[in-house]
mmCIF file with all atom_site columns, C-alpha atoms in Angstrom:
data_model
loop_
_atom_site.group_PDB
_atom_site.id
_atom_site.type_symbol
_atom_site.label_atom_id
_atom_site.label_alt_id
_atom_site.label_comp_id
_atom_site.label_asym_id
_atom_site.label_entity_id
_atom_site.label_seq_id
_atom_site.pdbx_PDB_ins_code
_atom_site.Cartn_x
_atom_site.Cartn_y
_atom_site.Cartn_z
_atom_site.occupancy
_atom_site.B_iso_or_equiv
_atom_site.pdbx_formal_charge
_atom_site.auth_seq_id
_atom_site.auth_comp_id
_atom_site.auth_asym_id
_atom_site.auth_atom_id
_atom_site.pdbx_PDB_model_num
ATOM 1   C CA . MET A 1 1   ? -11.110 15.665  3.730   1.00 45.00 ? 279 MET A CA 1
ATOM 2   C CA . LYS A 1 2   ? -11.597 13.970  0.338   1.00 54.00 ? 280 LYS A CA 1
ATOM 3   C CA . PHE A 1 3   ? -10.151 10.514  -0.196  1.00 57.00 ? 281 PHE A CA 1
ATOM 4   C CA . ASP A 1 4   ? -9.806  8.663   -3.476  1.00 61.00 ? 282 ASP A CA 1
ATOM 5   C CA . PRO A 1 5   ? -13.114 6.858   -4.213  1.00 64.00 ? 283 PRO A CA 1
ATOM 6   C CA . ALA A 1 6   ? -11.355 3.470   -4.237  1.00 59.00 ? 284 ALA A CA 1
ATOM 7   C CA . TRP A 1 7   ? -10.676 3.930   -0.518  1.00 71.00 ? 285 TRP A CA 1
ATOM 8   C CA . GLU A 1 8   ? -14.419 3.757   0.131   1.00 77.00 ? 286 GLU A CA 1
ATOM 9   C CA . PHE A 1 9   ? -14.165 0.045   -0.687  1.00 81.00 ? 287 PHE A CA 1
ATOM 10  C CA . ILE A 1 10  ? -11.150 -0.607  1.516   1.00 87.00 ? 288 ILE A CA 1
ATOM 11  C CA . ASP A 1 11  ? -12.083 -2.185  4.826   1.00 91.00 ? 289 ASP A CA 1
ATOM 12  C CA . ASN A 1 12  ? -11.033 -0.241  7.921   1.00 91.00 ? 290 ASN A CA 1
ATOM 13  C CA . SER A 1 13  ? -9.709  2.713   5.860   1.00 87.00 ? 291 SER A CA 1
ATOM 14  C CA . LYS A 1 14  ? -10.982 5.064   8.556   1.00 86.00 ? 292 LYS A CA 1
ATOM 15  C CA . ILE A 1 15  ? -7.800  4.503   10.567  1.00 89.00 ? 293 ILE A CA 1
ATOM 16  C CA . VAL A 1 16  ? -5.754  5.908   7.658   1.00 87.00 ? 294 VAL A CA 1
ATOM 17  C CA . LYS A 1 17  ? -8.044  8.950   7.631   1.00 82.00 ? 295 LYS A CA 1
ATOM 18  C CA . GLU A 1 18  ? -7.490  9.355   11.388  1.00 84.00 ? 296 GLU A CA 1
ATOM 19  C CA . GLN A 1 19  ? -3.698  9.342   10.970  1.00 85.00 ? 297 GLN A CA 1
ATOM 20  C CA . PHE A 1 20  ? -3.457  11.747  8.006   1.00 81.00 ? 298 PHE A CA 1
ATOM 21  C CA . ASP A 1 21  ? -5.149  15.005  7.043   1.00 70.00 ? 299 ASP A CA 1
ATOM 22  C CA . GLU A 1 22  ? -5.363  13.746  3.462   1.00 70.00 ? 300 GLU A CA 1
ATOM 23  C CA . LEU A 1 23  ? -4.687  10.520  1.610   1.00 72.00 ? 301 LEU A CA 1
ATOM 24  C CA . PRO A 1 24  ? -0.939  9.876   1.685   1.00 80.00 ? 302 PRO A CA 1
ATOM 25  C CA . SER A 1 25  ? 0.754   9.881   -1.701  1.00 79.00 ? 303 SER A CA 1
ATOM 26  C CA . PHE A 1 26  ? 2.854   6.787   -0.872  1.00 87.00 ? 304 PHE A CA 1
ATOM 27  C CA . HIS A 1 27  ? 5.713   8.433   -2.779  1.00 86.00 ? 305 HIS A CA 1
ATOM 28  C CA . ASP A 1 28  ? 8.973   7.623   -0.956  1.00 88.00 ? 306 ASP A CA 1
ATOM 29  C CA . ALA A 1 29  ? 7.266   5.051   1.279   1.00 91.00 ? 307 ALA A CA 1
ATOM 30  C CA . TYR A 1 30  ? 9.536   2.142   2.170   1.00 91.00 ? 308 TYR A CA 1
ATOM 31  C CA . ILE A 1 31  ? 8.392   -1.440  1.749   1.00 91.00 ? 309 ILE A CA 1
ATOM 32  C CA . GLU A 1 32  ? 9.180   -3.250  4.973   1.00 91.00 ? 310 GLU A CA 1
ATOM 33  C CA . LYS A 1 33  ? 7.466   -6.490  3.985   1.00 92.00 ? 311 LYS A CA 1
ATOM 34  C CA . LEU A 1 34  ? 5.638   -8.244  1.159   1.00 92.00 ? 312 LEU A CA 1
ATOM 35  C CA . ALA A 1 35  ? 4.436   -11.591 2.539   1.00 93.00 ? 313 ALA A CA 1
ATOM 36  C CA . PHE A 1 36  ? 2.398   -13.889 0.309   1.00 93.00 ? 314 PHE A CA 1
ATOM 37  C CA . HIS A 1 37  ? 0.193   -16.549 1.896   1.00 92.00 ? 315 HIS A CA 1
ATOM 38  C CA . SER A 1 38  ? -0.974  -19.368 -0.382  1.00 85.00 ? 316 SER A CA 1
ATOM 39  C CA . GLY A 1 39  ? -4.184  -20.060 1.540   1.00 80.00 ? 317 GLY A CA 1
ATOM 40  C CA . ASN A 1 40  ? -5.615  -23.558 1.829   1.00 79.00 ? 318 ASN A CA 1
ATOM 41  C CA . CYS A 1 41  ? -7.867  -23.941 -1.224  1.00 74.00 ? 319 CYS A CA 1
ATOM 42  C CA . ASN A 1 42  ? -5.713  -26.829 -2.527  1.00 74.00 ? 320 ASN A CA 1
ATOM 43  C CA . ASP A 1 43  ? -6.599  -28.784 0.624   1.00 74.00 ? 321 ASP A CA 1
ATOM 44  C CA . GLY A 1 44  ? -10.332 -28.180 0.261   1.00 77.00 ? 322 GLY A CA 1
ATOM 45  C CA . GLY A 1 45  ? -10.305 -25.149 2.536   1.00 74.00 ? 323 GLY A CA 1
ATOM 46  C CA . VAL A 1 46  ? -11.831 -21.733 1.980   1.00 77.00 ? 324 VAL A CA 1
ATOM 47  C CA . ILE A 1 47  ? -8.887  -19.428 2.748   1.00 81.00 ? 325 ILE A CA 1
ATOM 48  C CA . GLN A 1 48  ? -7.831  -17.799 -0.517  1.00 86.00 ? 326 GLN A CA 1
ATOM 49  C CA . PRO A 1 49  ? -4.334  -16.488 -1.263  1.00 90.00 ? 327 PRO A CA 1
ATOM 50  C CA . SER A 1 50  ? -3.435  -13.167 0.347   1.00 94.00 ? 328 SER A CA 1
ATOM 51  C CA . LEU A 1 51  ? -0.622  -10.656 0.552   1.00 95.00 ? 329 LEU A CA 1
ATOM 52  C CA . LEU A 1 52  ? 0.464   -8.639  3.570   1.00 96.00 ? 330 LEU A CA 1
ATOM 53  C CA . VAL A 1 53  ? 2.032   -5.295  2.607   1.00 95.00 ? 331 VAL A CA 1
ATOM 54  C CA . VAL A 1 54  ? 3.852   -3.337  5.318   1.00 95.00 ? 332 VAL A CA 1
ATOM 55  C CA . LEU A 1 55  ? 4.913   0.201   4.425   1.00 94.00 ? 333 LEU A CA 1
ATOM 56  C CA . ASP A 1 56  ? 6.741   2.945   6.314   1.00 94.00 ? 334 ASP A CA 1
ATOM 57  C CA . LEU A 1 57  ? 5.368   6.290   5.129   1.00 93.00 ? 335 LEU A CA 1
ATOM 58  C CA . PRO A 1 58  ? 7.454   9.390   5.835   1.00 91.00 ? 336 PRO A CA 1
ATOM 59  C CA . VAL A 1 59  ? 5.557   12.291  7.390   1.00 89.00 ? 337 VAL A CA 1
ATOM 60  C CA . ARG A 1 60  ? 6.986   15.684  6.521   1.00 86.00 ? 338 ARG A CA 1
ATOM 61  C CA . GLU A 1 61  ? 6.192   19.295  7.352   1.00 85.00 ? 339 GLU A CA 1
ATOM 62  C CA . ARG A 1 62  ? 6.591   22.148  4.924   1.00 84.00 ? 340 ARG A CA 1
ATOM 63  C CA . SER A 1 63  ? 9.509   24.360  5.908   1.00 85.00 ? 341 SER A CA 1
ATOM 64  C CA . GLY A 1 64  ? 9.819   27.236  3.434   1.00 87.00 ? 342 GLY A CA 1
ATOM 65  C CA . ALA A 1 65  ? 10.502  25.832  -0.020  1.00 88.00 ? 343 ALA A CA 1
ATOM 66  C CA . SER A 1 66  ? 11.328  22.342  1.269   1.00 88.00 ? 344 SER A CA 1
ATOM 67  C CA . TYR A 1 67  ? 9.911   19.681  3.568   1.00 87.00 ? 345 TYR A CA 1
ATOM 68  C CA . GLU A 1 68  ? 11.330  18.619  6.920   1.00 89.00 ? 346 GLU A CA 1
ATOM 69  C CA . PHE A 1 69  ? 11.083  14.933  7.890   1.00 89.00 ? 347 PHE A CA 1
ATOM 70  C CA . LEU A 1 70  ? 9.156   14.400  11.154  1.00 90.00 ? 348 LEU A CA 1
ATOM 71  C CA . TYR A 1 71  ? 8.532   10.661  11.611  1.00 92.00 ? 349 TYR A CA 1
ATOM 72  C CA . TYR A 1 72  ? 7.294   7.465   9.917   1.00 94.00 ? 350 TYR A CA 1
ATOM 73  C CA . VAL A 1 73  ? 3.803   5.984   9.980   1.00 94.00 ? 351 VAL A CA 1
ATOM 74  C CA . GLN A 1 74  ? 3.677   2.225   9.522   1.00 96.00 ? 352 GLN A CA 1
ATOM 75  C CA . LEU A 1 75  ? 0.764   1.028   7.392   1.00 95.00 ? 353 LEU A CA 1
ATOM 76  C CA . GLU A 1 76  ? -0.221  -2.634  7.104   1.00 96.00 ? 354 GLU A CA 1
ATOM 77  C CA . LEU A 1 77  ? -2.534  -3.664  4.261   1.00 95.00 ? 355 LEU A CA 1
ATOM 78  C CA . GLU A 1 78  ? -3.899  -7.160  3.680   1.00 96.00 ? 356 GLU A CA 1
ATOM 79  C CA . LEU A 1 79  ? -4.889  -7.973  0.101   1.00 96.00 ? 357 LEU A CA 1
ATOM 80  C CA . SER A 1 80  ? -7.262  -10.953 0.228   1.00 95.00 ? 358 SER A CA 1
ATOM 81  C CA . GLY A 1 81  ? -8.831  -13.209 -2.356  1.00 93.00 ? 359 GLY A CA 1
ATOM 82  C CA . ILE A 1 82  ? -5.955  -12.828 -4.783  1.00 94.00 ? 360 ILE A CA 1
ATOM 83  C CA . ILE A 1 83  ? -6.999  -13.704 -8.317  1.00 92.00 ? 361 ILE A CA 1
ATOM 84  C CA . LYS A 1 84  ? -3.677  -12.788 -9.931  1.00 94.00 ? 362 LYS A CA 1
ATOM 85  C CA . ALA A 1 85  ? -0.379  -11.376 -8.698  1.00 94.00 ? 363 ALA A CA 1
ATOM 86  C CA . SER A 1 86  ? 2.777   -10.377 -10.499 1.00 93.00 ? 364 SER A CA 1
ATOM 87  C CA . LEU A 1 87  ? 6.065   -9.222  -9.051  1.00 90.00 ? 365 LEU A CA 1
ATOM 88  C CA . ARG A 1 88  ? 8.874   -8.169  -11.360 1.00 87.00 ? 366 ARG A CA 1
ATOM 89  C CA . ASP A 1 89  ? 12.487  -7.226  -10.644 1.00 83.00 ? 367 ASP A CA 1
ATOM 90  C CA . PHE A 1 90  ? 12.221  -6.941  -6.862  1.00 79.00 ? 368 PHE A CA 1
ATOM 91  C CA . THR A 1 91  ? 15.533  -5.594  -5.529  1.00 74.00 ? 369 THR A CA 1
ATOM 92  C CA . TYR A 1 92  ? 17.059  -3.903  -2.517  1.00 74.00 ? 370 TYR A CA 1
ATOM 93  C CA . ASP A 1 93  ? 15.548  -0.611  -3.734  1.00 69.00 ? 371 ASP A CA 1
ATOM 94  C CA . ASN A 1 94  ? 12.316  -0.722  -1.770  1.00 78.00 ? 372 ASN A CA 1
ATOM 95  C CA . CYS A 1 95  ? 11.312  2.938   -1.984  1.00 86.00 ? 373 CYS A CA 1
ATOM 96  C CA . LEU A 1 96  ? 7.968   3.433   -3.742  1.00 89.00 ? 374 LEU A CA 1
ATOM 97  C CA . TYR A 1 97  ? 7.377   5.875   -6.546  1.00 88.00 ? 375 TYR A CA 1
ATOM 98  C CA . PHE A 1 98  ? 3.646   5.191   -6.374  1.00 88.00 ? 376 PHE A CA 1
ATOM 99  C CA . LEU A 1 99  ? 0.979   2.897   -4.971  1.00 89.00 ? 377 LEU A CA 1
ATOM 100 C CA . ASN A 1 100 ? -2.399  2.954   -6.695  1.00 88.00 ? 378 ASN A CA 1
ATOM 101 C CA . ILE A 1 101 ? -5.608  1.168   -5.699  1.00 89.00 ? 379 ILE A CA 1
ATOM 102 C CA . SER A 1 102 ? -8.477  1.081   -8.175  1.00 87.00 ? 380 SER A CA 1
ATOM 103 C CA . ARG A 1 103 ? -11.798 -0.730  -8.385  1.00 86.00 ? 381 ARG A CA 1
ATOM 104 C CA . LYS A 1 104 ? -13.224 -2.297  -11.518 1.00 86.00 ? 382 LYS A CA 1
ATOM 105 C CA . GLU A 1 105 ? -16.907 -1.354  -11.649 1.00 82.00 ? 383 GLU A CA 1
ATOM 106 C CA . ASP A 1 106 ? -18.256 -4.403  -13.500 1.00 86.00 ? 384 ASP A CA 1
ATOM 107 C CA . SER A 1 107 ? -16.573 -7.061  -11.339 1.00 87.00 ? 385 SER A CA 1
ATOM 108 C CA . GLY A 1 108 ? -15.853 -5.196  -8.097  1.00 84.00 ? 386 GLY A CA 1
ATOM 109 C CA . LEU A 1 109 ? -12.269 -6.500  -8.188  1.00 91.00 ? 387 LEU A CA 1
ATOM 110 C CA . LEU A 1 110 ? -9.572  -4.259  -6.761  1.00 92.00 ? 388 LEU A CA 1
ATOM 111 C CA . THR A 1 111 ? -6.245  -3.719  -8.501  1.00 92.00 ? 389 THR A CA 1
ATOM 112 C CA . VAL A 1 112 ? -3.264  -2.687  -6.396  1.00 92.00 ? 390 VAL A CA 1
ATOM 113 C CA . LYS A 1 113 ? -0.181  -1.443  -8.265  1.00 93.00 ? 391 LYS A CA 1
ATOM 114 C CA . MET A 1 114 ? 3.185   -0.570  -6.728  1.00 91.00 ? 392 MET A CA 1
ATOM 115 C CA . ASP A 1 115 ? 6.247   0.669   -8.574  1.00 89.00 ? 393 ASP A CA 1
ATOM 116 C CA . SER A 1 116 ? 9.629   1.861   -7.420  1.00 85.00 ? 394 SER A CA 1
ATOM 117 C CA . SER A 1 117 ? 10.815  3.395   -10.724 1.00 68.00 ? 395 SER A CA 1
ATOM 118 C CA . THR A 1 118 ? 13.628  5.177   -8.926  1.00 63.00 ? 396 THR A CA 1
ATOM 119 C CA . ASN A 1 119 ? 16.448  3.694   -10.946 1.00 61.00 ? 397 ASN A CA 1
ATOM 120 C CA . GLY A 1 120 ? 17.263  1.082   -13.581 1.00 64.00 ? 398 GLY A CA 1
ATOM 121 C CA . ASP A 1 121 ? 16.656  -1.726  -11.074 1.00 67.00 ? 399 ASP A CA 1
ATOM 122 C CA . SER A 1 122 ? 13.065  -0.754  -10.316 1.00 76.00 ? 400 SER A CA 1
ATOM 123 C CA . PHE A 1 123 ? 10.405  -3.287  -9.444  1.00 83.00 ? 401 PHE A CA 1
ATOM 124 C CA . GLU A 1 124 ? 6.704   -3.532  -10.218 1.00 89.00 ? 402 GLU A CA 1
ATOM 125 C CA . CYS A 1 125 ? 3.979   -5.372  -8.350  1.00 91.00 ? 403 CYS A CA 1
ATOM 126 C CA . GLU A 1 126 ? 0.363   -5.721  -9.463  1.00 95.00 ? 404 GLU A CA 1
ATOM 127 C CA . VAL A 1 127 ? -2.303  -7.645  -7.559  1.00 96.00 ? 405 VAL A CA 1
ATOM 128 C CA . LYS A 1 128 ? -5.926  -8.260  -8.491  1.00 96.00 ? 406 LYS A CA 1
ATOM 129 C CA . CYS A 1 129 ? -7.950  -9.205  -5.424  1.00 95.00 ? 407 CYS A CA 1
ATOM 130 C CA . THR A 1 130 ? -11.425 -9.231  -3.913  1.00 94.00 ? 408 THR A CA 1
ATOM 131 C CA . SER A 1 131 ? -10.676 -7.082  -0.864  1.00 93.00 ? 409 SER A CA 1
ATOM 132 C CA . VAL A 1 132 ? -8.119  -4.815  0.770   1.00 94.00 ? 410 VAL A CA 1
ATOM 133 C CA . THR A 1 133 ? -8.134  -4.304  4.533   1.00 95.00 ? 411 THR A CA 1
ATOM 134 C CA . VAL A 1 134 ? -6.113  -1.828  6.574   1.00 94.00 ? 412 VAL A CA 1
ATOM 135 C CA . GLN A 1 135 ? -4.740  -3.942  9.426   1.00 96.00 ? 413 GLN A CA 1
ATOM 136 C CA . SER A 1 136 ? -3.020  -1.040  11.203  1.00 95.00 ? 414 SER A CA 1
ATOM 137 C CA . CYS A 1 137 ? -1.800  2.498   10.676  1.00 94.00 ? 415 CYS A CA 1
ATOM 138 C CA . LYS A 1 138 ? 0.243   4.030   13.468  1.00 93.00 ? 416 LYS A CA 1
ATOM 139 C CA . LYS A 1 139 ? 3.196   6.241   14.199  1.00 92.00 ? 417 LYS A CA 1
ATOM 140 C CA . LYS A 1 140 ? 6.379   4.194   14.223  1.00 89.00 ? 418 LYS A CA 1
ATOM 141 C CA . ASP A 1 141 ? 8.565   4.414   17.333  1.00 78.00 ? 419 ASP A CA 1
#
């Protein structure tokens, strides 16, 4: 199984590999939660800002010319050491068109982009951070 090279730099990504035969596309994944944490750097601490992203990814099986829905897998990602984050036009439409994680070679920073782009009220989220960790990836009951 070949995963996107950016996933080599994502902590604990092996549990995503265990759950899926190939890297999920994230297309049609539902955002259950985006939770920003401001950290404690303003108080002299060392905890940098972070973002918890909780997604429900549909798992489907090919059935002739179409796909049959089987179940959801819930994926929790923590984006740590946020350098910059932007969130535009967040609405009730929480179904992803894409999620992309890339790594900048010269700085090692990761860029995480999410976009719904499913209608005129789409949202975009882009986060530049120092690390991404898979907190959990399991079949949702």
